N, CA, C and O atoms as a DFTB+ gen file, in Angstrom:
716 C
 N C O
     1  1       0.216     108.962      62.562
     2  2       0.513     108.037      61.539
     3  2       0.149     106.752      61.858
     4  3      -0.257     106.037      60.942
     5  1       0.215     106.300      63.020
     6  2      -0.335     105.008      63.693
     7  2      -1.640     104.630      63.090
     8  3      -2.587     105.416      63.118
     9  1      -1.727     103.412      62.525
    10  2      -3.029     102.754      62.067
    11  2      -3.383     103.084      60.544
    12  3      -4.276     102.505      59.925
    13  1      -2.539     104.125      60.004
    14  2      -2.633     104.404      58.703
    15  2      -2.241     103.469      57.707
    16  3      -1.321     102.675      57.898
    17  1      -2.904     103.527      56.640
    18  2      -2.498     102.553      55.301
    19  2      -1.782     103.418      54.397
    20  3      -2.114     104.575      54.139
    21  1      -0.653     102.725      53.864
    22  2       0.258     103.302      52.980
    23  2       0.179     102.626      51.713
    24  3       0.053     101.402      51.691
    25  1       0.243     103.327      50.619
    26  2       0.254     102.786      49.241
    27  2       1.246     103.692      48.408
    28  3       1.379     104.899      48.604
    29  1       1.908     102.978      47.476
    30  2       2.749     103.803      46.620
    31  2       2.351     103.304      45.128
    32  3       2.050     102.138      44.873
    33  1       2.393     104.346      44.191
    34  2       2.287     104.134      42.850
    35  2       3.506     104.599      42.261
    36  3       3.931     105.735      42.470
    37  1       4.110     103.724      41.500
    38  2       5.275     103.965      40.677
    39  2       4.953     104.084      39.350
    40  3       4.280     103.214      38.798
    41  1       5.411     105.202      38.684
    42  2       5.225     105.421      37.246
    43  2       6.614     105.939      36.605
    44  3       7.579     106.373      37.235
    45  1       6.493     105.797      35.231
    46  2       7.558     106.101      34.324
    47  2       7.126     107.181      33.320
    48  3       6.021     107.069      32.791
    49  1       7.929     108.223      33.021
    50  2       7.357     109.171      32.149
    51  2       8.236     108.652      30.701
    52  3       9.442     108.451      30.558
    53  1       7.252     108.548      29.856
    54  2       7.729     108.042      28.350
    55  2       8.540     109.146      27.629
    56  3       8.255     110.341      27.700
    57  1       9.619     108.613      26.900
    58  2      10.359     109.471      26.140
    59  2      11.053     110.634      26.780
    60  3      11.081     111.703      26.171
    61  1      11.603     110.520      27.932
    62  2      12.120     111.492      28.733
    63  2      12.979     112.533      28.029
    64  3      12.591     113.688      27.856
    65  1      14.157     112.075      27.634
    66  2      15.016     113.161      26.978
    67  2      14.678     113.620      25.535
    68  3      15.309     114.486      24.930
    69  1      13.494     112.865      25.003
    70  2      13.044     113.379      23.644
    71  2      12.015     114.580      23.780
    72  3      11.733     115.249      22.786
    73  1      11.572     114.792      24.772
    74  2      10.381     115.770      24.849
    75  2      10.559     117.086      25.596
    76  3       9.614     117.836      25.836
    77  1      11.968     117.355      25.993
    78  2      12.076     118.539      26.538
    79  2      11.991     119.869      25.522
    80  3      12.774     119.948      24.576
    81  1      11.196     120.694      25.725
    82  2      10.881     121.963      24.940
    83  2      11.868     122.994      25.619
    84  3      11.776     123.277      26.814
    85  1      12.883     123.572      24.717
    86  2      13.921     124.225      25.169
    87  2      13.423     125.624      25.607
    88  3      13.847     126.164      26.629
    89  1      12.446     126.223      24.735
    90  2      11.812     127.544      25.438
    91  2      11.067     127.403      26.607
    92  3      11.103     128.252      27.498
    93  1      10.277     126.214      26.677
    94  2       9.509     126.027      27.951
    95  2      10.437     125.838      29.144
    96  3      10.149     126.366      30.218
    97  1      11.551     125.097      28.996
    98  2      12.561     124.811      29.859
    99  2      13.034     126.129      30.526
   100  3      12.936     126.349      31.734
   101  1      13.564     126.994      29.599
   102  2      14.402     128.161      29.958
   103  2      13.265     129.120      30.623
   104  3      13.516     129.942      31.504
   105  1      12.001     128.891      30.077
   106  2      10.891     129.820      30.990
   107  2      10.602     129.569      32.169
   108  3      10.123     130.410      32.930
   109  1      10.910     128.108      32.550
   110  2      10.606     127.701      33.970
   111  2      11.649     127.977      34.796
   112  3      11.473     128.084      36.010
   113  1      12.825     128.118      34.232
   114  2      14.070     128.513      34.980
   115  2      14.052     129.790      35.469
   116  3      14.424     129.939      36.633
   117  1      13.669     130.835      34.780
   118  2      13.715     132.107      35.321
   119  2      13.087     132.257      36.611
   120  3      13.704     132.690      37.584
   121  1      11.623     131.838      36.651
   122  2      10.984     132.134      38.040
   123  2      11.434     131.365      39.070
   124  3      11.148     131.682      40.224
   125  1      12.247     130.181      38.775
   126  2      12.918     129.550      39.908
   127  2      14.120     130.312      40.548
   128  3      14.676     129.880      41.558
   129  1      14.521     131.525      39.890
   130  2      15.639     132.378      40.437
   131  2      16.936     131.663      39.720
   132  3      18.023     131.893      40.251
   133  1      16.918     130.949      38.744
   134  2      18.223     130.393      38.246
   135  2      19.054     131.615      37.480
   136  3      18.500     132.441      36.755
   137  1      20.370     131.588      37.743
   138  2      21.019     132.797      37.191
   139  2      20.943     132.722      35.878
   140  3      21.031     131.646      35.286
   141  1      20.751     133.985      35.219
   142  2      20.513     134.275      33.920
   143  2      21.615     133.634      32.813
   144  3      21.363     133.329      31.647
   145  1      22.759     133.532      33.432
   146  2      23.936     132.977      32.834
   147  2      23.577     131.595      32.627
   148  3      23.702     131.156      31.483
   149  1      23.131     130.803      33.580
   150  2      22.890     129.436      33.326
   151  2      21.487     129.227      32.493
   152  3      21.264     128.169      31.904
   153  1      20.782     130.065      32.496
   154  2      19.485     129.988      31.601
   155  2      19.908     130.313      30.124
   156  3      19.306     129.732      29.222
   157  1      20.856     131.160      29.837
   158  2      21.418     131.306      28.470
   159  2      22.273     130.145      28.207
   160  3      22.256     129.723      27.051
   161  1      23.036     129.535      29.082
   162  2      23.680     128.536      28.605
   163  2      22.877     127.325      28.294
   164  3      23.225     126.478      27.471
   165  1      21.888     127.290      28.930
   166  2      20.941     126.044      28.879
   167  2      20.212     126.406      27.327
   168  3      20.070     125.513      26.491
   169  1      19.864     127.549      27.121
   170  2      19.259     127.829      25.744
   171  2      20.139     127.475      24.645
   172  3      19.718     126.928      23.626
   173  1      21.465     127.805      24.855
   174  2      22.460     127.628      23.738
   175  2      22.663     126.043      23.619
   176  3      22.743     125.526      22.506
   177  1      22.741     125.324      24.734
   178  2      22.978     123.963      24.822
   179  2      21.705     123.117      24.037
   180  3      21.904     122.079      23.405
   181  1      20.587     123.654      24.173
   182  2      19.562     123.071      23.656
   183  2      19.176     123.490      22.246
   184  3      18.219     122.942      21.699
   185  1      19.963     124.553      21.558
   186  2      19.608     125.070      20.356
   187  2      20.790     124.759      19.218
   188  3      21.962     124.590      19.556
   189  1      20.355     124.706      17.864
   190  2      21.274     124.663      16.729
   191  2      21.870     123.172      16.839
   192  3      23.059     122.965      16.599
   193  1      21.082     122.253      17.172
   194  2      21.397     120.831      17.170
   195  2      20.925     120.293      15.930
   196  3      19.865     120.697      15.453
   197  1      21.762     119.234      15.249
   198  2      21.147     118.422      14.163
   199  2      21.234     116.948      14.575
   200  3      21.835     116.537      15.568
   201  1      20.505     116.144      13.618
   202  2      20.758     114.748      13.894
   203  2      20.698     114.184      12.315
   204  3      20.480     114.954      11.381
   205  1      20.902     112.853      12.145
   206  2      20.715     112.268      10.959
   207  2      20.368     110.911      11.163
   208  3      20.728     110.226      12.120
   209  1      19.657     110.556      10.228
   210  2      18.918     109.191      10.186
   211  2      19.468     108.459       8.884
   212  3      19.341     108.901       7.742
   213  1      20.066     107.332       9.217
   214  2      20.862     106.679       8.162
   215  2      20.261     105.322       7.862
   216  3      20.390     104.367       8.629
   217  1      19.524     105.267       6.584
   218  2      18.845     104.084       6.082
   219  2      19.747     103.691       4.963
   220  3      20.399     104.490       4.292
   221  1      19.731     102.213       4.793
   222  2      20.362     101.537       3.813
   223  2      20.057     102.251       2.498
   224  3      18.906     102.486       2.130
   225  1      21.235     102.609       1.758
   226  2      21.113     103.377       0.480
   227  2      20.632     104.811       0.412
   228  3      20.556     105.460      -0.631
   229  1      20.307     105.253       1.648
   230  2      19.955     106.670       1.592
   231  2      21.231     107.691       1.761
   232  3      22.274     107.345       2.315
   233  1      21.024     108.891       1.251
   234  2      22.161     109.959       1.493
   235  2      22.138     110.384       2.941
   236  3      21.117     110.323       3.626
   237  1      23.245     110.796       3.357
   238  2      23.395     111.266       4.740
   239  2      22.948     112.817       4.688
   240  3      23.530     113.668       4.016
   241  1      21.906     113.030       5.443
   242  2      21.148     114.220       5.485
   243  2      20.895     114.656       6.944
   244  3      20.267     113.962       7.744
   245  1      21.411     115.811       7.215
   246  2      21.332     116.115       8.743
   247  2      19.936     117.047       8.562
   248  3      19.644     117.697       7.558
   249  1      19.143     116.934       9.825
   250  2      17.895     117.556      10.065
   251  2      17.910     118.312      11.263
   252  3      18.445     117.782      12.237
   253  1      17.430     119.441      11.384
   254  2      17.450     120.196      12.626
   255  2      16.546     119.514      13.722
   256  3      15.507     118.909      13.460
   257  1      17.073     119.689      14.988
   258  2      16.324     119.195      16.219
   259  2      15.865     120.184      16.936
   260  3      16.614     121.087      17.310
   261  1      14.392     120.150      17.267
   262  2      14.036     121.499      17.905
   263  2      13.513     121.141      19.237
   264  3      13.165     122.061      19.977
   265  1      13.410     119.858      19.654
   266  2      13.162     119.515      21.113
   267  2      13.942     118.398      21.592
   268  3      14.434     117.629      20.765
   269  1      14.115     118.217      22.835
   270  2      14.918     117.115      23.456
   271  2      16.342     117.519      23.889
   272  3      16.829     118.632      23.689
   273  1      16.925     116.537      24.478
   274  2      18.250     116.741      25.025
   275  2      19.053     115.589      24.667
   276  3      18.576     114.456      24.711
   277  1      20.361     115.843      24.280
   278  2      21.178     114.629      23.821
   279  2      20.981     113.661      24.772
   280  3      20.959     114.034      25.945
   281  1      20.810     112.323      24.483
   282  2      20.955     111.115      25.216
   283  2      22.378     110.930      25.693
   284  3      23.328     110.980      24.913
   285  1      22.497     110.731      26.901
   286  2      23.768     110.355      27.700
   287  2      24.349     111.716      28.099
   288  3      25.498     111.705      28.541
   289  1      23.673     112.943      27.995
   290  2      24.306     114.282      28.329
   291  2      24.318     114.287      29.954
   292  3      23.273     114.046      30.558
   293  1      25.606     114.586      30.691
   294  2      25.554     114.685      32.070
   295  2      24.540     115.792      32.714
   296  3      24.263     115.678      33.908
   297  1      24.078     116.675      32.083
   298  2      23.196     117.572      32.402
   299  2      21.729     117.054      32.291
   300  3      20.873     117.513      33.048
   301  1      21.467     116.242      31.492
   302  2      20.215     115.771      31.309
   303  2      19.281     115.633      32.612
   304  3      18.229     116.266      32.698
   305  1      19.707     114.818      33.556
   306  2      19.011     114.571      34.806
   307  2      18.548     115.754      35.482
   308  3      17.425     115.779      35.987
   309  1      19.389     116.807      35.532
   310  2      19.098     118.131      36.104
   311  2      17.995     118.775      35.385
   312  3      16.939     119.132      35.907
   313  1      18.361     118.915      33.975
   314  2      17.292     119.736      33.192
   315  2      16.015     118.961      33.239
   316  3      14.987     119.593      33.479
   317  1      15.947     117.640      33.036
   318  2      14.686     117.083      33.037
   319  2      14.127     117.146      34.254
   320  3      12.900     117.242      34.224
   321  1      14.692     117.121      35.460
   322  2      14.053     117.332      36.787
   323  2      13.447     118.692      36.809
   324  3      12.340     118.787      37.338
   325  1      14.032     119.812      36.289
   326  2      13.374     121.161      36.347
   327  2      12.158     121.120      35.490
   328  3      11.079     121.619      35.807
   329  1      12.419     120.462      34.334
   330  2      11.302     120.557      33.323
   331  2       9.961     119.808      33.756
   332  3       8.864     120.271      33.443
   333  1      10.103     118.564      34.530
   334  2       8.989     117.973      34.929
   335  2       8.551     118.325      36.424
   336  3       7.741     117.665      37.075
   337  1       9.172     119.392      36.835
   338  2       8.926     119.948      38.313
   339  2       7.401     120.225      38.563
   340  3       6.808     120.019      39.621
   341  1       6.906     120.696      37.478
   342  2       5.179     121.104      37.463
   343  2       4.566     119.909      37.794
   344  3       3.488     120.071      38.365
   345  1       4.909     118.747      37.616
   346  2       4.243     117.565      37.958
   347  2       4.066     117.221      39.257
   348  3       3.056     116.623      39.630
   349  1       5.121     117.601      40.125
   350  2       5.140     117.632      41.638
   351  2       4.116     118.463      42.220
   352  3       4.346     119.668      42.327
   353  1       2.858     117.917      42.667
   354  2       1.863     118.706      43.138
   355  2       1.781     118.489      44.645
   356  3       2.038     117.393      45.144
   357  1       1.475     119.384      45.247
   358  2       1.250     119.272      46.664
   359  2      -0.160     118.517      46.893
   360  3      -1.250     118.868      46.443
   361  1       0.099     117.492      47.631
   362  2      -1.146     116.532      48.203
   363  2      -0.923     116.447      49.648
   364  3       0.173     116.185      50.144
   365  1      -2.038     116.685      50.334
   366  2      -1.949     116.411      51.744
   367  2      -1.762     114.886      52.124
   368  3      -2.327     113.936      51.582
   369  1      -0.924     114.851      53.088
   370  2      -0.701     113.255      53.525
   371  2      -0.023     112.345      52.213
   372  3      -0.380     111.225      51.848
   373  1       0.997     113.149      51.672
   374  2       1.545     112.320      50.423
   375  2       2.820     112.732      50.311
   376  3       3.197     113.796      50.802
   377  1       3.560     111.966      49.685
   378  2       5.176     112.351      49.378
   379  2       5.387     111.872      48.021
   380  3       4.907     110.805      47.638
   381  1       6.208     112.757      47.160
   382  2       6.538     112.238      45.732
   383  2       7.774     112.367      45.678
   384  3       8.349     113.414      45.974
   385  1       8.379     111.254      45.271
   386  2       9.823     111.155      44.907
   387  2      10.154     110.864      43.603
   388  3       9.461     110.020      43.035
   389  1      11.156     111.433      42.941
   390  2      11.324     111.002      41.597
   391  2      12.957     111.183      41.285
   392  3      13.698     111.961      41.887
   393  1      13.328     110.313      40.240
   394  2      14.442     110.417      39.708
   395  2      14.529     110.248      38.131
   396  3      14.151     109.246      37.523
   397  1      15.011     111.231      37.643
   398  2      14.903     111.339      36.118
   399  2      13.403     111.271      35.697
   400  3      12.572     112.148      35.936
   401  1      13.163     110.010      34.984
   402  2      11.666     109.703      34.387
   403  2      10.825     108.815      35.378
   404  3       9.671     108.511      35.074
   405  1      11.333     108.439      36.438
   406  2      10.570     107.593      37.401
   407  2      10.148     108.324      38.618
   408  3      10.950     109.040      39.218
   409  1       8.918     108.173      39.010
   410  2       8.341     108.833      40.022
   411  2       7.518     107.941      40.791
   412  3       6.919     106.995      40.280
   413  1       7.477     108.263      42.154
   414  2       6.642     107.345      43.097
   415  2       5.970     108.088      44.038
   416  3       6.596     108.776      44.844
   417  1       4.635     108.023      44.031
   418  2       3.929     108.804      45.012
   419  2       3.412     107.938      46.054
   420  3       2.725     106.957      45.771
   421  1       3.733     108.278      47.339
   422  2       3.223     107.500      48.556
   423  2       2.139     108.368      48.984
   424  3       2.263     109.593      48.997
   425  1       0.953     107.690      49.374
   426  2      -0.107     108.304      50.081
   427  2      -0.468     107.427      51.246
   428  3      -0.249     106.216      51.268
   429  1      -1.087     108.170      52.301
   430  2      -1.509     107.592      53.480
   431  2      -2.797     107.974      53.879
   432  3      -3.112     109.149      53.692
   433  1      -3.623     107.186      54.407
   434  2      -4.949     107.575      54.890
   435  2      -5.572     106.472      55.828
   436  3      -4.842     105.555      56.204
   437  1      -6.725     106.516      56.170
   438  2      -7.478     105.469      56.889
   439  2      -7.571     104.127      56.178
   440  3      -7.688     103.103      56.851
   441  1      -7.525     104.086      54.848
   442  2      -7.865     102.798      54.086
   443  2      -7.165     102.894      52.802
   444  3      -6.934     103.968      52.247
   445  1      -6.797     101.625      52.294
   446  2      -6.265     101.447      51.021
   447  2      -7.176     102.008      49.979
   448  3      -6.678     102.631      49.041
   449  1      -8.447     101.843      50.060
   450  2      -9.395     102.252      49.144
   451  2      -9.316     103.902      49.052
   452  3      -9.434     104.448      47.955
   453  1      -9.139     104.557      50.087
   454  2      -9.071     105.931      50.069
   455  2      -7.765     106.383      49.418
   456  3      -7.751     107.395      48.718
   457  1      -6.703     105.676      49.629
   458  2      -5.354     105.950      48.954
   459  2      -5.573     105.800      47.431
   460  3      -5.068     106.648      46.694
   461  1      -6.237     104.858      46.947
   462  2      -6.687     104.715      45.507
   463  2      -7.264     105.926      44.960
   464  3      -6.843     106.484      43.946
   465  1      -8.342     106.354      45.736
   466  2      -9.124     107.443      45.153
   467  2      -8.070     108.859      44.985
   468  3      -7.992     109.558      43.974
   469  1      -7.344     109.037      46.205
   470  2      -6.352     110.025      46.020
   471  2      -5.503     109.954      44.995
   472  3      -5.231     110.969      44.354
   473  1      -5.014     108.853      44.724
   474  2      -3.942     108.632      43.712
   475  2      -4.530     108.669      42.320
   476  3      -3.861     109.171      41.416
   477  1      -5.727     108.178      42.080
   478  2      -6.468     108.434      40.850
   479  2      -6.684     109.920      40.520
   480  3      -6.483     110.366      39.390
   481  1      -7.029     110.537      41.375
   482  2      -7.298     112.113      41.285
   483  2      -5.998     112.858      40.855
   484  3      -5.903     113.691      39.953
   485  1      -5.085     112.427      41.620
   486  2      -3.599     112.928      41.397
   487  2      -3.106     112.524      39.935
   488  3      -2.604     113.309      39.131
   489  1      -3.310     111.300      39.749
   490  2      -3.037     110.936      38.184
   491  2      -3.557     111.870      37.276
   492  3      -2.836     112.473      36.482
   493  1      -4.816     112.026      37.355
   494  2      -5.487     112.887      36.284
   495  2      -4.799     114.234      36.324
   496  3      -4.451     114.701      35.240
   497  1      -4.571     114.882      37.362
   498  2      -3.996     116.168      37.632
   499  2      -2.541     116.186      36.974
   500  3      -2.180     117.128      36.269
   501  1      -1.858     115.258      37.207
   502  2      -0.427     114.935      36.731
   503  2      -0.467     114.687      35.097
   504  3       0.429     115.125      34.376
   505  1      -1.425     114.052      34.661
   506  2      -1.681     113.824      33.221
   507  2      -1.846     114.954      32.554
   508  3      -1.276     115.184      31.488
   509  1      -2.612     115.720      33.113
   510  2      -3.238     117.164      32.442
   511  2      -1.787     118.066      32.512
   512  3      -1.371     118.628      31.499
   513  1      -1.262     118.122      33.459
   514  2      -0.003     118.860      33.618
   515  2       1.081     118.511      32.547
   516  3       1.775     119.301      31.908
   517  1       1.064     117.049      32.495
   518  2       2.104     116.569      31.640
   519  2       1.901     116.783      30.084
   520  3       2.861     116.922      29.327
   521  1       0.528     116.799      29.642
   522  2       0.095     117.111      28.420
   523  2       0.545     118.421      27.933
   524  3       0.943     118.557      26.776
   525  1       0.491     119.503      28.874
   526  2       0.956     120.860      28.585
   527  2       2.396     120.736      28.407
   528  3       2.878     121.506      27.577
   529  1       3.183     119.946      28.997
   530  2       4.733     119.804      28.995
   531  2       4.963     118.930      27.722
   532  3       6.108     118.946      27.270
   533  1       4.147     118.267      27.164
   534  2       4.312     117.211      26.180
   535  2       5.094     115.980      26.527
   536  3       5.872     115.404      25.766
   537  1       4.817     115.652      27.709
   538  2       5.153     114.403      28.375
   539  2       4.027     113.541      28.627
   540  3       2.929     114.096      28.655
   541  1       4.081     112.100      28.847
   542  2       3.076     111.224      29.270
   543  2       3.576     110.190      30.014
   544  3       4.797     110.060      30.111
   545  1       2.718     109.330      30.631
   546  2       3.352     108.305      31.489
   547  2       3.098     106.938      30.741
   548  3       2.170     106.733      29.957
   549  1       4.023     106.084      31.091
   550  2       4.114     104.825      30.378
   551  2       3.254     103.841      31.218
   552  3       3.791     103.313      32.192
   553  1       1.908     103.541      30.906
   554  2       1.094     102.692      31.569
   555  2       1.752     101.268      31.767
   556  3       1.593     100.702      32.849
   557  1       2.413     100.729      30.859
   558  2       2.856      99.333      31.061
   559  2       4.043      99.308      32.123
   560  3       4.437      98.200      32.486
   561  1       4.577     100.329      32.589
   562  2       5.710     100.411      33.529
   563  2       5.128     100.747      34.887
   564  3       5.900     100.837      35.841
   565  1       3.917     100.926      35.038
   566  2       3.154     101.533      36.299
   567  2       3.026     100.196      37.268
   568  3       2.790      99.079      36.807
   569  1       3.188     100.432      38.485
   570  2       3.253      99.496      39.468
   571  2       2.656     100.142      40.783
   572  3       2.824     101.319      41.101
   573  1       1.939      99.211      41.499
   574  2       1.235      99.647      42.736
   575  2       1.623      98.613      43.918
   576  3       1.666      97.388      43.806
   577  1       1.880      99.334      45.009
   578  2       2.067      98.343      46.266
   579  2       1.427      98.985      47.362
   580  3       1.510     100.199      47.554
   581  1       0.723      98.113      48.162
   582  2       0.199      98.637      49.614
   583  2       1.082      98.033      50.527
   584  3       1.327      96.827      50.512
   585  1       1.590      98.873      51.356
   586  2       2.466      98.589      52.575
   587  2       1.626      97.876      53.718
   588  3       0.468      98.201      53.979
   589  1       2.242      96.991      54.296
   590  2       1.617      96.232      55.446
   591  2       2.849      95.898      56.432
   592  3       3.978      95.584      56.056
   593  1       2.362      96.042      57.931
   594  2       3.361      95.709      58.934
   595  2       2.829      94.440      59.537
   596  3       1.653      94.076      59.518
   597  1       3.798      93.847      60.048
   598  2       3.402      92.633      60.977
   599  2       2.372      92.837      61.818
   600  3       1.491      91.990      61.972
   601  1       2.391      94.032      62.465
   602  2       1.237      94.236      63.323
   603  2      -0.270      94.596      63.034
   604  3      -1.215      94.724      63.813
   605  1      -0.190      94.719      61.637
   606  2      -1.625      94.908      60.990
   607  2      -2.594      93.662      61.165
   608  3      -2.201      92.538      60.853
   609  1      -3.735      93.860      61.617
   610  2      -4.566      92.687      61.937
   611  2      -5.345      92.370      60.647
   612  3      -6.044      91.357      60.659
   613  1      -5.302      93.088      59.592
   614  2      -5.943      92.751      58.416
   615  2      -4.861      92.305      57.325
   616  3      -3.722      92.769      57.380
   617  1      -5.207      91.478      56.423
   618  2      -4.344      91.154      55.331
   619  2      -4.095      92.453      54.380
   620  3      -4.759      93.490      54.370
   621  1      -3.011      92.138      53.616
   622  2      -2.825      93.176      52.626
   623  2      -3.807      93.448      51.663
   624  3      -4.329      92.467      51.134
   625  1      -4.171      94.567      51.320
   626  2      -5.377      94.925      50.429
   627  2      -5.015      94.429      48.911
   628  3      -3.908      94.592      48.399
   629  1      -5.959      93.894      48.374
   630  2      -6.014      93.633      46.829
   631  2      -6.568      94.819      46.030
   632  3      -6.671      94.717      44.807
   633  1      -6.936      95.961      46.683
   634  2      -7.603      97.019      46.026
   635  2      -6.741      97.629      44.884
   636  3      -5.740      98.311      45.105
   637  1      -7.227      97.315      43.601
   638  2      -6.383      97.755      42.348
   639  2      -6.745      99.236      42.133
   640  3      -7.629      99.828      42.753
   641  1      -5.975      99.749      41.203
   642  2      -6.179     101.323      40.665
   643  2      -6.471     101.058      39.277
   644  3      -5.999     100.124      38.629
   645  1      -7.324     101.984      38.833
   646  2      -7.869     102.238      37.468
   647  2      -7.260     103.386      36.845
   648  3      -7.726     104.475      37.180
   649  1      -6.361     103.374      36.050
   650  2      -5.816     104.579      35.254
   651  2      -6.075     104.408      33.868
   652  3      -5.551     103.485      33.244
   653  1      -6.887     105.272      33.308
   654  2      -7.221     105.269      31.902
   655  2      -7.697     103.986      31.370
   656  3      -7.402     103.581      30.245
   657  1      -8.512     103.298      32.285
   658  2      -8.987     101.823      31.699
   659  2      -7.992     100.878      31.924
   660  3      -8.337      99.734      31.628
   661  1      -6.817     101.009      32.374
   662  2      -5.901     100.060      32.687
   663  2      -5.907      99.750      34.280
   664  3      -5.786     100.641      35.121
   665  1      -6.052      98.477      34.566
   666  2      -6.157      98.099      36.009
   667  2      -4.859      97.702      36.490
   668  3      -4.167      96.979      35.773
   669  1      -4.465      98.064      37.557
   670  2      -3.085      97.717      38.157
   671  2      -3.415      97.083      39.497
   672  3      -3.932      97.809      40.347
   673  1      -3.165      95.771      39.786
   674  2      -3.381      94.969      41.055
   675  2      -2.056      95.211      41.672
   676  3      -0.961      95.174      41.111
   677  1      -2.351      95.488      43.041
   678  2      -1.204      95.671      43.936
   679  2      -0.170      94.475      43.774
   680  3      -0.553      93.326      43.558
   681  1       1.187      94.834      43.897
   682  2       2.095      93.798      43.905
   683  2       2.536      93.483      45.372
   684  3       2.312      94.319      46.247
   685  1       3.203      92.212      45.690
   686  2       3.696      91.915      46.865
   687  2       5.023      92.472      47.051
   688  3       5.351      92.927      48.146
   689  1       5.880      92.467      45.961
   690  2       7.113      93.129      45.815
   691  2       7.276      93.529      44.490
   692  3       6.784      92.894      43.558
   693  1       8.056      94.727      44.323
   694  2       8.502      95.249      43.135
   695  2       9.965      95.738      42.921
   696  3      10.712      95.598      43.890
   697  1      10.451      96.259      41.853
   698  2      11.616      96.857      41.699
   699  2      11.294      98.306      41.364
   700  3      10.305      98.569      40.679
   701  1      12.061      99.201      41.805
   702  2      12.215     100.604      41.318
   703  2      13.452     101.036      41.381
   704  3      14.151     100.876      42.382
   705  1      13.906     101.726      40.137
   706  2      15.245     102.153      40.100
   707  2      16.276     100.869      40.026
   708  3      17.460     101.068      40.299
   709  1      15.860      99.653      39.684
   710  2      16.673      98.644      39.759
   711  2      16.995      98.028      41.089
   712  3      17.894      97.201      41.239
   713  1      16.147      98.512      42.132
   714  2      16.284      97.829      43.377
   715  2      14.972      97.211      43.778
   716  3      14.886      96.575      44.829
């Protein structure tokens, strides 16, 4: 790993709890070996829910909700993690970490430019897989950083990444998950 350049792209999934498809979620749980009782409970938890929208002067009318998980539910992080697990693709010389709707993909290679190429290809694959799941990435919340050590003889790279026509210049510092 010595002499390798390390870059991380942090991304946020839009509308996380709004987009879970209950049938797709349960379909993903079975092949993962989840106990049928838990799959049945999940299906029950995700179905038969209603919500209401209240506008000034409008009657209170309940409407069925066919997708999503109740916001604030303590099981949401687990269910969403299972739901988006297909986005976690194997990439040589890379590590993907995620927490709920935040993911960070660390890649390393001989150059920062190669890291950008790897990450652009991975973004295209993740975006396609996300479209199948009904989730997308929030580009305004995307951040890039190139790591640098004091022993590096070259300065930190300014190599940006282009995702769907949006250019992200690497930052010197950033916050992820509030840190």
